[in-house]
Amino acid sequence: MDSQITISGFLALYIFMLAAFSGWVIIGRVPAILHTPLMSGSNFVHGIVVVGGLFALLNASSVREQVIGFIAVLLGAGNVAGGYAVTDRMLAMFQPSAHKPAHAKSRHTKSHHPKKG
Amino acid sequence: MLHAIPQLTIGAVDLAAAFLFMYGLWRMSSPVTASSGIFVAGLGMLVAILSSFLYVFGVSAATRPYLSANIGLAVIALGLGGGASWWSGRKVPMTSMPQMVALYNAMGGGAAGAIAAVELLGNKAQGATQLVVTLIGALIGAVSLSGSLVAWAKLDGVINQPLRVKGQQYFNGLVMLATLSIGAYIAFVASGDAGQLTVMPGLIYLFFGCALIFGVLMTLPIGGADMPVVISIFNAFTGLAVGFEGFVLQNPALMIAGMVVGAAGLLLTLLMAKAMNRSVSNVLFTNFGAVAKHKPGNIKGSLKPAEAGDAGIAMRYANKVIIVPGYGLAVAQGQQKLYEFVKMLQAAGVGVKFAVHPVAGRMPGQMDVLLAEAGVPYDLIFQLEDINDEFASTDVALVIGANDVVNPAARTDKSSPIFGMPILNADKAKKVYVVKRGEGKGYAGIVNALFYGDNCNMVYGDAQAVLVKMIEAVRGLGLAAAA
């Protein structure tokens, strides 16, 4: 089939190398002040594993595979939803001094007082 | 041609998702754009999950009888796992963020391990390379699952003390060796005759069991203050496991996302270890508490207590104040009161900045989040390398709940266990107030020379209570002036 790619041997290593390098460069730009949201955000990104879990579960052909596949999707979905929820909450808290009516999600921040002066 | 459409769609959507992840993380490089960054990445995740239901068009004949049940199970699993996590993630207090991240990380590792289990038990890996990669992914995923769970238990206070036994490292080494041997045996037997996998499920279960036990054993002896390093490592582990399973499933989106996270975790691990002045292997394999038997050098001077109110008034009449918050502030839940006090100082024309050490907290950057939660604008929060030179021109440095990260011994005393650790130069300020519960030592068990300096006064008490007194003193001043 045309759409079917086969990733093997060196091709896989190339993908891994380029991805690791990009990751290193992209993450290296993130300032220390954002390291916690960065970590929960990258935590969220590896939640893509849920797609692998869905593949395994949808292709299950025995009860055992159904059970393990179910666990994979359950955990993966938890990773995704939780990672997104906490990252979004944290990022909404970072506000600049000049208090702009930024971001519709500012309901997550505790009563935010505009600075005087 | 028609039958290729689902597959093409999945391919295209996964490609878009991989791009959106990278672009989302890219936007995280500034507090201004970060919020939209996670939204972009979330969009990628959503379409990737939805499109993966198209896999139903490509299932084998053996799966057909199970297909409708599988779809139902998938929807239930997504709803249950996603719903529970979303709810907990929305509700959890910011101080508990490290354990939540550890928990979600455990889930990711567990999912990667479970995928590997399906591949192995169902004999789906094709060829020796895929088999070996599956096994490695399974090992890393399982270690990340159980290790993160122990980290969660420690951070959440379920486990209070690091568990250290004599000869522990040798025992851990043996468990690791056993795990690797079983894995190698499985790979050796099954790569010769792939049918072998189906006849040795017991051995596969044992392999997972050993890996899980190793994850627990390696995390148990690590102390609470080393958690920033540990969480970063497990984040990297889960990323790698996801990347490897992505290779096995021939899914480039998983490979790319997993490897990006792996690199991110590694970078943060190294940063944290550097900020603690320790190597990663030192964190993982040595018992810090046992090493730090340091004889206090000849420290001159004495501890000079001061009243909280006096300290508050001194800051009110200063031009420039730098505040050094540590984990003790978070323990005392004093962030809100601190910002209230800061706003009073600002209203009186005092320039106030916050100086945050990289390891202030239980995960990288936690103190920044706690300050942001209290309402502190991010442009007042400065990192070590950006603010350290400013202490010399600062009137008052207020150290709250921090200890080792302001110990000048790290600069001067070669015999000190923390020598060489990057510290905040609070001692260079004209005046230093240290808010502390008592005269105890810091985590490293080292006497802090800063406290004995001529320019330093100690304000004893609970951080929150002390801040309330400072606020009252400064407010009283304003009232007296008005009267």
Coordinates of C-alpha atoms in Angstrom, one line a residue:
Chain A
M1 CA 0.0 0.0 0.0
D2 CA 1.3 3.4 -0.9
S3 CA 0.4 5.1 2.3
Q4 CA 2.2 2.5 4.4
I5 CA 5.6 3.7 5.4
T6 CA 8.1 1.3 6.9
I7 CA 10.4 2.8 9.4
S8 CA 13.4 0.6 10.1
G9 CA 17.0 0.6 10.9
F10 CA 18.8 3.8 10.1
L11 CA 15.6 5.7 9.2
A12 CA 14.4 5.2 12.8
L13 CA 17.7 6.4 14.1
Y14 CA 17.6 9.5 11.9
I15 CA 14.1 10.3 13.2
F16 CA 15.2 9.8 16.8
M17 CA 18.3 11.9 16.4
L18 CA 16.5 14.8 14.8
A19 CA 13.7 14.7 17.3
A20 CA 16.0 14.6 20.2
F21 CA 18.1 17.4 18.8
S22 CA 15.0 19.6 18.2
G23 CA 13.7 18.8 21.6
W24 CA 17.0 19.8 23.2
V25 CA 17.1 23.1 21.3
I26 CA 13.4 24.0 21.8
I27 CA 13.5 23.2 25.5
G28 CA 16.8 25.0 26.0
R29 CA 15.1 28.2 25.0
V30 CA 12.5 28.0 27.8
P31 CA 13.3 30.3 30.7
A32 CA 13.7 28.8 34.2
I33 CA 10.7 30.6 35.5
L34 CA 8.5 28.3 33.2
H35 CA 10.3 25.0 34.1
T36 CA 7.4 23.6 36.0
P37 CA 4.8 24.2 33.3
L38 CA 7.4 23.0 30.8
M39 CA 7.7 19.8 32.6
S40 CA 4.0 19.2 32.9
G41 CA 3.6 20.3 29.3
S42 CA 6.2 17.8 28.0
N43 CA 4.5 15.3 30.4
F44 CA 1.3 16.1 28.5
V45 CA 3.1 15.6 25.1
H46 CA 4.2 12.1 25.9
G47 CA 0.6 11.4 26.6
I48 CA 0.5 10.8 22.8
V49 CA 1.1 7.2 23.9
V50 CA -2.6 7.0 24.2
V51 CA -2.7 6.8 20.4
G52 CA -0.5 3.7 20.6
G53 CA -2.8 2.3 23.3
L54 CA -5.8 2.9 21.0
F55 CA -4.1 1.1 18.2
A56 CA -3.4 -1.9 20.5
L57 CA -6.9 -2.0 21.9
L58 CA -8.7 -1.6 18.6
N59 CA -6.6 -4.4 17.2
A60 CA -7.1 -6.7 20.2
S61 CA -8.1 -10.2 19.3
S62 CA -8.2 -11.9 22.6
V63 CA -9.6 -11.0 26.1
R64 CA -6.1 -10.7 27.4
E65 CA -5.2 -8.1 24.8
Q66 CA -8.5 -6.3 25.4
V67 CA -7.6 -6.1 29.1
I68 CA -4.1 -4.8 28.7
G69 CA -5.1 -2.5 25.8
F70 CA -7.9 -1.1 28.0
I71 CA -5.3 -0.4 30.7
A72 CA -3.0 1.3 28.2
V73 CA -5.8 3.6 26.9
L74 CA -7.0 4.3 30.5
L75 CA -3.5 5.3 31.7
G76 CA -2.7 7.2 28.5
A77 CA -5.9 9.2 28.6
G78 CA -5.2 10.0 32.2
N79 CA -1.7 11.2 31.2
V80 CA -3.1 13.5 28.5
A81 CA -6.1 15.0 30.4
G82 CA -4.2 15.5 33.6
G83 CA -1.1 16.9 31.9
Y84 CA -3.2 19.4 30.0
A85 CA -5.3 20.5 32.9
V86 CA -2.4 21.3 35.2
T87 CA -0.3 23.0 32.5
D88 CA -3.1 25.2 31.4
R89 CA -3.9 26.1 35.0
M90 CA -0.4 27.1 35.8
L91 CA 0.3 29.0 32.6
A92 CA -2.9 31.1 33.2
M93 CA -1.3 32.3 36.5
F94 CA 1.7 33.9 34.9
Q95 CA 0.6 37.5 34.4
P96 CA 2.7 40.6 33.8
S97 CA 2.8 43.7 36.0
A98 CA 1.0 46.0 33.7
H99 CA -2.3 44.3 34.2
K100 CA -3.9 43.7 30.9
P101 CA -7.2 41.9 30.6
A102 CA -5.2 39.0 29.2
H103 CA -6.4 35.5 28.6
A104 CA -10.0 34.5 29.0
K105 CA -8.9 31.8 31.5
S106 CA -7.8 34.2 34.2
R107 CA -10.6 32.9 36.3
H108 CA -8.0 30.4 37.4
T109 CA -5.9 33.0 39.0
K110 CA -6.6 34.0 42.6
S111 CA -8.2 37.4 42.9
H112 CA -5.8 39.5 40.9
H113 CA -5.2 43.0 42.1
P114 CA -4.0 45.5 39.6
K115 CA -0.9 47.1 40.8
K116 CA -1.0 50.6 42.0
G117 CA 1.2 53.3 40.5
Chain B
M1 CA -7.8 3.3 -3.6
L2 CA -10.7 3.9 -1.3
H3 CA -9.4 1.5 1.4
A4 CA -6.3 3.7 1.7
I5 CA -8.2 6.8 2.8
P6 CA -8.3 6.0 6.6
Q7 CA -4.6 5.2 6.7
L8 CA -3.7 8.4 4.7
T9 CA -5.9 10.4 7.1
I10 CA -4.2 9.0 10.1
G11 CA -0.8 9.6 8.6
A12 CA -1.6 13.2 7.8
V13 CA -3.2 13.9 11.2
D14 CA -0.3 12.4 13.1
L15 CA 2.2 14.5 11.0
A16 CA 0.2 17.6 11.9
A17 CA 0.1 16.5 15.6
A18 CA 3.9 16.1 15.7
F19 CA 4.3 19.6 14.2
L20 CA 1.8 21.1 16.7
F21 CA 3.6 19.5 19.6
M22 CA 6.9 21.0 18.6
Y23 CA 5.3 24.4 17.8
G24 CA 3.4 24.4 21.1
L25 CA 6.6 23.7 23.1
W26 CA 8.4 26.3 21.0
R27 CA 5.8 28.9 22.1
M28 CA 6.5 28.0 25.7
S29 CA 9.7 29.9 25.6
S30 CA 8.1 33.1 26.9
P31 CA 5.4 33.6 29.6
V32 CA 3.6 35.8 27.1
T33 CA 3.0 33.1 24.5
A34 CA 3.2 30.0 26.7
S35 CA -0.5 29.8 27.4
S36 CA -1.3 29.6 23.7
G37 CA 1.5 27.0 23.3
I38 CA -0.2 24.4 25.4
F39 CA -3.5 25.1 23.6
V40 CA -1.8 24.4 20.2
A41 CA -0.3 21.2 21.5
G42 CA -3.6 20.2 23.0
L43 CA -5.3 20.7 19.6
G44 CA -2.7 18.3 18.1
M45 CA -3.4 15.8 20.7
L46 CA -7.2 16.0 20.2
V47 CA -7.1 15.4 16.5
A48 CA -4.5 12.6 16.9
I49 CA -6.8 10.8 19.4
L50 CA -9.9 11.2 17.3
S51 CA -8.3 10.1 14.1
S52 CA -6.8 7.0 15.7
F53 CA -10.4 5.6 15.7
L54 CA -9.9 5.2 12.0
Y55 CA -7.7 2.2 12.9
V56 CA -10.9 0.2 12.9
F57 CA -10.9 0.2 9.1
G58 CA -7.6 -1.7 9.0
V59 CA -8.0 -4.5 11.5
S60 CA -7.2 -8.1 10.7
A61 CA -9.8 -10.8 10.3
A62 CA -8.9 -12.2 13.7
T63 CA -10.0 -8.9 15.4
R64 CA -13.3 -8.6 13.6
P65 CA -15.4 -10.5 16.2
Y66 CA -13.9 -8.3 18.9
L67 CA -14.1 -5.0 17.1
S68 CA -17.4 -3.6 18.5
A69 CA -16.4 -4.5 22.0
N70 CA -13.0 -2.9 21.4
I71 CA -14.5 0.3 20.3
G72 CA -16.8 0.4 23.3
L73 CA -13.8 -0.3 25.6
A74 CA -11.8 2.4 24.0
V75 CA -14.5 5.0 24.5
I76 CA -15.0 3.9 28.2
A77 CA -11.2 4.0 28.9
L78 CA -10.8 7.4 27.3
G79 CA -13.8 8.7 29.3
L80 CA -12.8 7.2 32.6
G81 CA -9.1 7.9 32.5
G82 CA -9.4 11.3 30.9
G83 CA -12.3 12.4 33.1
A84 CA -10.7 11.3 36.4
S85 CA -7.4 13.0 35.5
W86 CA -9.0 16.1 34.3
W87 CA -11.0 16.5 37.4
S88 CA -8.0 15.9 39.7
G89 CA -5.8 18.2 37.6
R90 CA -8.3 21.0 37.9
K91 CA -8.7 20.6 41.6
V92 CA -5.2 19.9 42.9
P93 CA -3.6 22.8 44.9
M94 CA -0.5 24.3 43.4
T95 CA 1.7 23.1 46.2
S96 CA 0.9 19.5 45.2
M97 CA 1.9 20.0 41.6
P98 CA 5.0 17.9 41.8
Q99 CA 3.2 14.8 43.0
M100 CA 0.5 15.3 40.3
V101 CA 3.1 15.5 37.6
A102 CA 4.7 12.4 39.0
L103 CA 1.4 10.6 38.9
Y104 CA 0.6 11.6 35.4
N105 CA 4.1 10.6 34.4
A106 CA 3.6 7.2 36.0
M107 CA 0.4 6.8 33.8
G108 CA 2.4 7.6 30.7
G109 CA 5.1 5.0 31.6
G110 CA 2.4 2.5 32.5
A111 CA 0.7 3.0 29.1
A112 CA 3.9 2.5 27.2
G113 CA 4.6 -0.6 29.3
A114 CA 1.1 -2.0 28.6
I115 CA 1.5 -1.4 24.8
A116 CA 4.8 -3.4 25.0
A117 CA 3.0 -6.1 26.9
V118 CA 0.4 -6.4 24.2
E119 CA 3.1 -6.6 21.5
L120 CA 5.1 -9.2 23.4
L121 CA 2.2 -11.5 24.6
G122 CA 0.5 -11.3 21.3
N123 CA 3.8 -11.9 19.4
K124 CA 3.4 -8.9 17.2
A125 CA 6.9 -7.6 17.0
Q126 CA 8.5 -8.3 13.7
G127 CA 12.1 -9.3 13.6
A128 CA 14.9 -9.1 16.2
T129 CA 15.3 -5.3 16.2
Q130 CA 11.6 -4.6 16.9
L131 CA 11.7 -7.3 19.6
V132 CA 14.7 -5.8 21.3
V133 CA 13.3 -2.3 21.1
T134 CA 10.0 -3.5 22.5
L135 CA 11.8 -5.0 25.5
I136 CA 13.8 -1.9 26.1
G137 CA 10.7 0.3 25.9
A138 CA 8.9 -2.1 28.3
L139 CA 11.7 -2.0 30.8
I140 CA 12.0 1.8 30.8
G141 CA 8.2 2.2 30.9
A142 CA 7.8 -0.2 33.8
V143 CA 10.6 1.4 35.8
S144 CA 9.1 4.9 35.1
L145 CA 5.7 3.6 36.2
S146 CA 6.7 2.2 39.6
G147 CA 9.4 4.7 40.2
S148 CA 7.1 7.7 39.6
L149 CA 4.5 6.1 41.9
V150 CA 7.1 5.9 44.7
A151 CA 8.1 9.5 43.9
W152 CA 4.4 10.5 44.1
A153 CA 4.1 8.7 47.5
K154 CA 7.1 10.5 48.9
L155 CA 6.0 13.9 47.7
D156 CA 2.5 13.4 48.9
G157 CA 3.8 12.4 52.3
V158 CA 2.6 8.7 52.2
I159 CA 6.3 7.7 52.5
N160 CA 8.0 10.1 54.9
Q161 CA 11.6 8.8 55.2
P162 CA 14.0 7.7 52.6
L163 CA 14.5 4.0 53.1
R164 CA 18.1 3.1 53.2
V165 CA 19.5 -0.3 53.9
K166 CA 23.2 -1.4 54.0
G167 CA 24.1 -3.1 50.7
Q168 CA 21.1 -1.7 49.0
Q169 CA 22.9 -0.7 45.9
Y170 CA 24.3 -4.2 45.4
F171 CA 20.8 -5.6 45.8
N172 CA 19.4 -3.1 43.3
G173 CA 22.2 -4.0 40.9
L174 CA 21.2 -7.7 41.2
V175 CA 17.6 -6.9 40.5
M176 CA 18.6 -4.9 37.4
L177 CA 20.9 -7.7 36.3
A178 CA 18.1 -10.2 36.7
T179 CA 15.7 -8.0 34.7
L180 CA 18.3 -7.6 31.9
S181 CA 19.1 -11.3 31.8
I182 CA 15.4 -12.3 31.5
G183 CA 15.0 -9.7 28.7
A184 CA 18.1 -10.9 26.9
Y185 CA 16.9 -14.5 27.2
I186 CA 13.5 -13.6 25.8
A187 CA 15.1 -11.7 22.9
F188 CA 17.5 -14.5 22.2
V189 CA 15.0 -17.3 22.2
A190 CA 12.2 -15.4 20.4
S191 CA 14.4 -13.8 17.7
G192 CA 15.4 -17.3 16.6
D193 CA 11.8 -18.6 16.5
A194 CA 9.1 -15.9 16.9
G195 CA 6.5 -18.5 17.9
Q196 CA 8.4 -18.9 21.2
L197 CA 6.9 -15.7 22.6
T198 CA 3.4 -17.2 22.9
V199 CA 4.6 -20.2 24.9
M200 CA 6.4 -18.2 27.6
P201 CA 4.0 -15.6 29.0
G202 CA 5.2 -16.5 32.5
L203 CA 8.7 -15.3 31.6
I204 CA 7.3 -12.0 30.1
Y205 CA 5.3 -11.4 33.3
L206 CA 8.4 -12.0 35.3
F207 CA 10.3 -9.5 33.2
F208 CA 7.7 -6.8 33.9
G209 CA 7.6 -7.8 37.6
C210 CA 11.4 -7.4 38.0
A211 CA 11.4 -4.1 36.1
L212 CA 8.6 -2.7 38.3
I213 CA 10.4 -3.8 41.5
F214 CA 13.6 -2.2 40.3
G215 CA 11.8 1.1 39.8
V216 CA 10.6 1.0 43.4
L217 CA 14.0 0.0 44.8
M218 CA 15.9 2.7 42.9
T219 CA 13.5 5.5 44.1
L220 CA 13.1 4.5 47.7
P221 CA 16.4 5.7 49.1
I222 CA 16.2 9.1 47.4
G223 CA 15.4 12.0 49.8
G224 CA 12.7 14.7 49.3
A225 CA 15.0 17.6 48.4
D226 CA 16.4 15.5 45.5
M227 CA 13.0 15.1 43.9
P228 CA 13.5 17.8 41.2
V229 CA 16.2 15.5 39.7
V230 CA 14.1 12.4 40.1
I231 CA 11.0 13.8 38.5
S232 CA 13.0 15.1 35.6
I233 CA 14.6 11.7 35.1
F234 CA 11.3 9.8 35.1
N235 CA 9.8 12.3 32.7
A236 CA 12.7 11.6 30.3
F237 CA 12.3 7.8 30.9
T238 CA 8.6 7.9 30.0
G239 CA 9.4 10.0 26.9
L240 CA 12.0 7.4 25.8
A241 CA 9.6 4.5 26.4
V242 CA 6.9 6.2 24.4
G243 CA 9.4 6.9 21.6
F244 CA 10.6 3.2 21.5
E245 CA 7.0 1.8 21.5
G246 CA 6.3 4.3 18.7
F247 CA 9.0 2.6 16.7
V248 CA 7.5 -0.8 17.4
L249 CA 4.1 0.4 16.3
Q250 CA 5.6 2.2 13.3
N251 CA 4.1 5.5 14.4
P252 CA 6.4 8.4 13.8
A253 CA 4.3 10.8 15.8
L254 CA 5.0 8.7 18.9
M255 CA 8.6 8.4 18.1
I256 CA 9.1 12.2 17.7
A257 CA 7.0 13.2 20.7
G258 CA 8.6 10.6 22.9
M259 CA 12.1 11.6 21.9
V260 CA 11.5 15.4 22.2
V261 CA 10.2 14.7 25.8
G262 CA 13.2 12.5 26.4
A263 CA 15.6 15.2 25.4
A264 CA 13.6 17.8 27.5
G265 CA 13.7 15.6 30.6
L266 CA 17.4 15.0 30.1
L267 CA 18.1 18.7 29.8
L268 CA 16.1 19.5 33.0
T269 CA 17.8 16.6 34.8
L270 CA 21.2 18.0 34.1
L271 CA 20.1 21.6 35.0
M272 CA 18.8 20.5 38.3
A273 CA 21.8 18.4 39.2
K274 CA 24.0 21.3 38.3
A275 CA 22.0 23.7 40.5
M276 CA 22.4 21.2 43.4
N277 CA 26.1 20.9 42.7
R278 CA 25.8 17.1 42.3
S279 CA 26.1 14.7 39.5
V280 CA 23.0 12.7 38.5
S281 CA 24.6 9.4 39.5
N282 CA 25.4 11.0 42.9
V283 CA 21.7 11.8 43.4
L284 CA 20.7 8.3 42.4
F285 CA 23.3 6.2 44.0
T286 CA 24.6 7.9 47.1
N287 CA 22.9 8.6 50.3
F288 CA 23.4 12.3 50.8
G289 CA 22.5 12.4 54.4
A290 CA 25.2 9.9 55.2
V291 CA 27.9 11.8 53.4
A292 CA 27.3 15.3 54.8
K293 CA 29.2 15.0 58.1
H294 CA 30.8 18.3 57.8
K295 CA 32.6 19.9 60.7
P296 CA 31.5 23.6 60.9
G297 CA 34.5 25.8 60.0
N298 CA 35.5 28.6 62.3
I299 CA 32.5 30.8 61.8
K300 CA 32.8 34.1 63.6
G301 CA 29.9 36.2 64.9
S302 CA 26.7 35.2 66.5
L303 CA 23.0 34.8 65.6
K304 CA 21.2 38.1 66.2
P305 CA 17.5 37.8 66.6
A306 CA 15.2 40.7 65.4
E307 CA 11.6 41.6 65.8
A308 CA 9.4 41.0 62.7
G309 CA 7.9 44.5 63.0
D310 CA 11.3 46.1 63.0
A311 CA 12.4 44.2 60.0
G312 CA 9.2 45.2 58.1
I313 CA 9.8 48.9 58.9
A314 CA 13.4 48.6 57.8
M315 CA 12.2 47.4 54.4
R316 CA 9.6 50.1 54.2
Y317 CA 12.3 52.7 54.3
A318 CA 14.7 50.9 52.0
N319 CA 15.1 51.8 48.3
K320 CA 15.7 48.3 47.0
V321 CA 14.6 45.0 48.5
I322 CA 15.2 41.5 47.1
I323 CA 13.2 38.7 48.4
V324 CA 14.6 35.1 48.4
P325 CA 11.8 32.7 48.9
G326 CA 12.5 29.0 49.6
Y327 CA 10.5 25.9 50.0
G328 CA 9.9 26.7 53.7
L329 CA 7.7 29.6 52.5
A330 CA 5.5 27.2 50.6
V331 CA 5.3 24.8 53.5
A332 CA 4.1 27.7 55.7
Q333 CA 1.6 28.7 52.9
G334 CA 3.0 32.2 53.2
Q335 CA 3.0 33.3 49.5
Q336 CA -0.2 35.3 49.6
K337 CA 0.8 37.2 52.7
L338 CA 4.2 37.8 51.2
Y339 CA 2.8 39.4 48.1
E340 CA 0.4 41.5 50.2
F341 CA 3.5 42.8 52.1
V342 CA 5.3 43.4 48.8
K343 CA 2.4 45.4 47.4
M344 CA 2.6 47.6 50.6
L345 CA 6.3 48.2 50.0
Q346 CA 5.7 49.0 46.3
A347 CA 2.9 51.4 47.2
A348 CA 5.5 53.2 49.4
G349 CA 7.9 53.4 46.5
V350 CA 10.3 50.6 47.4
G351 CA 11.7 48.6 44.5
V352 CA 11.0 44.9 45.2
K353 CA 12.3 41.9 43.2
F354 CA 12.1 38.2 43.8
A355 CA 15.2 36.0 43.4
V356 CA 14.4 32.4 42.8
H357 CA 17.0 29.6 43.0
P358 CA 16.5 26.7 40.5
V359 CA 16.0 24.1 43.2
A360 CA 13.6 26.1 45.4
G361 CA 10.8 23.6 45.5
R362 CA 10.2 20.0 44.9
M363 CA 10.3 20.2 41.1
P364 CA 12.1 22.5 38.6
G365 CA 10.6 26.0 38.8
Q366 CA 7.9 25.2 41.4
M367 CA 8.6 28.4 43.4
D368 CA 7.9 30.5 40.3
V369 CA 4.5 28.9 39.9
L370 CA 3.7 29.4 43.6
L371 CA 4.6 33.0 43.4
A372 CA 2.6 33.4 40.2
E373 CA -0.4 31.8 41.9
A374 CA -0.2 34.3 44.7
G375 CA -0.5 37.0 42.0
V376 CA 3.2 38.1 41.8
P377 CA 3.7 39.4 38.2
Y378 CA 6.3 37.4 36.3
D379 CA 8.4 40.4 35.5
L380 CA 9.2 40.8 39.3
I381 CA 10.6 37.2 39.4
F382 CA 14.2 36.8 38.6
Q383 CA 16.4 33.8 38.2
L384 CA 19.8 33.3 39.9
E385 CA 22.1 34.3 37.0
D386 CA 20.0 37.4 36.2
I387 CA 19.9 38.9 39.7
N388 CA 22.9 37.8 41.5
D389 CA 25.0 40.9 40.8
E390 CA 22.2 43.1 42.1
F391 CA 22.5 42.0 45.7
A392 CA 25.6 44.3 46.2
S393 CA 23.5 47.4 45.4
T394 CA 20.5 46.2 47.5
D395 CA 19.5 47.7 50.8
V396 CA 17.7 44.7 52.2
A397 CA 17.6 41.0 51.3
L398 CA 14.7 39.1 52.9
V399 CA 15.3 35.4 53.0
I400 CA 12.2 33.4 53.7
G401 CA 12.3 29.6 54.2
A402 CA 15.5 29.2 52.2
N403 CA 18.8 28.1 53.7
D404 CA 21.4 26.1 51.8
V405 CA 20.8 28.2 48.6
V406 CA 22.1 31.3 50.3
N407 CA 25.0 29.8 52.2
P408 CA 28.2 31.7 51.2
A409 CA 30.2 28.6 52.2
A410 CA 29.4 27.4 48.7
R411 CA 31.6 30.2 47.4
T412 CA 34.3 30.2 50.0
D413 CA 34.7 27.0 52.1
K414 CA 36.4 24.4 50.0
S415 CA 35.7 21.7 52.7
S416 CA 32.0 22.3 52.6
P417 CA 29.9 19.6 50.9
I418 CA 28.0 22.3 49.0
F419 CA 31.2 24.0 47.8
G420 CA 30.8 25.0 44.2
M421 CA 27.0 25.0 44.2
P422 CA 25.5 28.1 42.6
I423 CA 24.0 30.2 45.4
L424 CA 22.1 33.5 45.6
N425 CA 24.5 36.1 47.0
A426 CA 22.1 37.4 49.6
D427 CA 25.1 38.0 52.0
K428 CA 26.3 40.8 49.8
A429 CA 23.2 43.0 50.5
K430 CA 23.7 45.8 53.0
K431 CA 21.2 44.3 55.3
V432 CA 19.9 40.7 55.5
Y433 CA 16.8 39.4 57.3
V434 CA 16.3 35.7 57.5
V435 CA 12.9 34.4 58.4
K436 CA 13.2 30.9 59.9
R437 CA 11.3 28.6 62.2
G438 CA 14.2 28.0 64.5
E439 CA 18.0 27.6 64.6
G440 CA 18.0 24.4 62.8
K441 CA 20.2 23.5 59.9
G442 CA 19.2 23.2 56.2
Y443 CA 18.7 20.0 54.3
A444 CA 22.4 19.5 53.8
G445 CA 23.0 19.7 57.6
I446 CA 25.5 22.5 57.2
V447 CA 25.9 25.6 59.4
N448 CA 25.0 28.7 57.3
A449 CA 27.7 31.3 57.6
L450 CA 25.3 34.0 56.3
F451 CA 23.3 33.8 59.5
Y452 CA 26.4 34.8 61.5
G453 CA 27.3 37.8 59.3
D454 CA 27.4 41.3 60.8
N455 CA 24.8 42.5 58.3
C456 CA 22.3 39.7 59.2
N457 CA 19.5 39.5 61.6
M458 CA 17.3 36.4 62.3
V459 CA 13.5 36.7 62.5
Y460 CA 12.3 33.5 64.2
G461 CA 8.8 32.2 63.6
D462 CA 6.4 30.7 61.1
A463 CA 6.8 32.5 57.8
Q464 CA 3.1 33.4 57.5
A465 CA 2.9 34.7 61.1
V466 CA 6.0 36.8 60.6
L467 CA 4.6 38.3 57.5
V468 CA 1.4 39.2 59.2
K469 CA 3.4 41.1 61.8
M470 CA 5.5 42.9 59.2
I471 CA 2.3 44.0 57.4
E472 CA 0.8 45.2 60.6
A473 CA 3.9 47.2 61.5
V474 CA 4.1 48.9 58.2
R475 CA 0.4 49.6 58.2
G476 CA 0.7 51.1 61.7
L477 CA 3.4 53.4 60.3
G478 CA 1.0 54.7 57.7
L479 CA -1.8 55.3 60.2
A480 CA 0.6 57.1 62.6
A481 CA 1.7 59.4 59.7
A482 CA -1.9 60.1 58.8
A483 CA -2.9 61.0 62.3

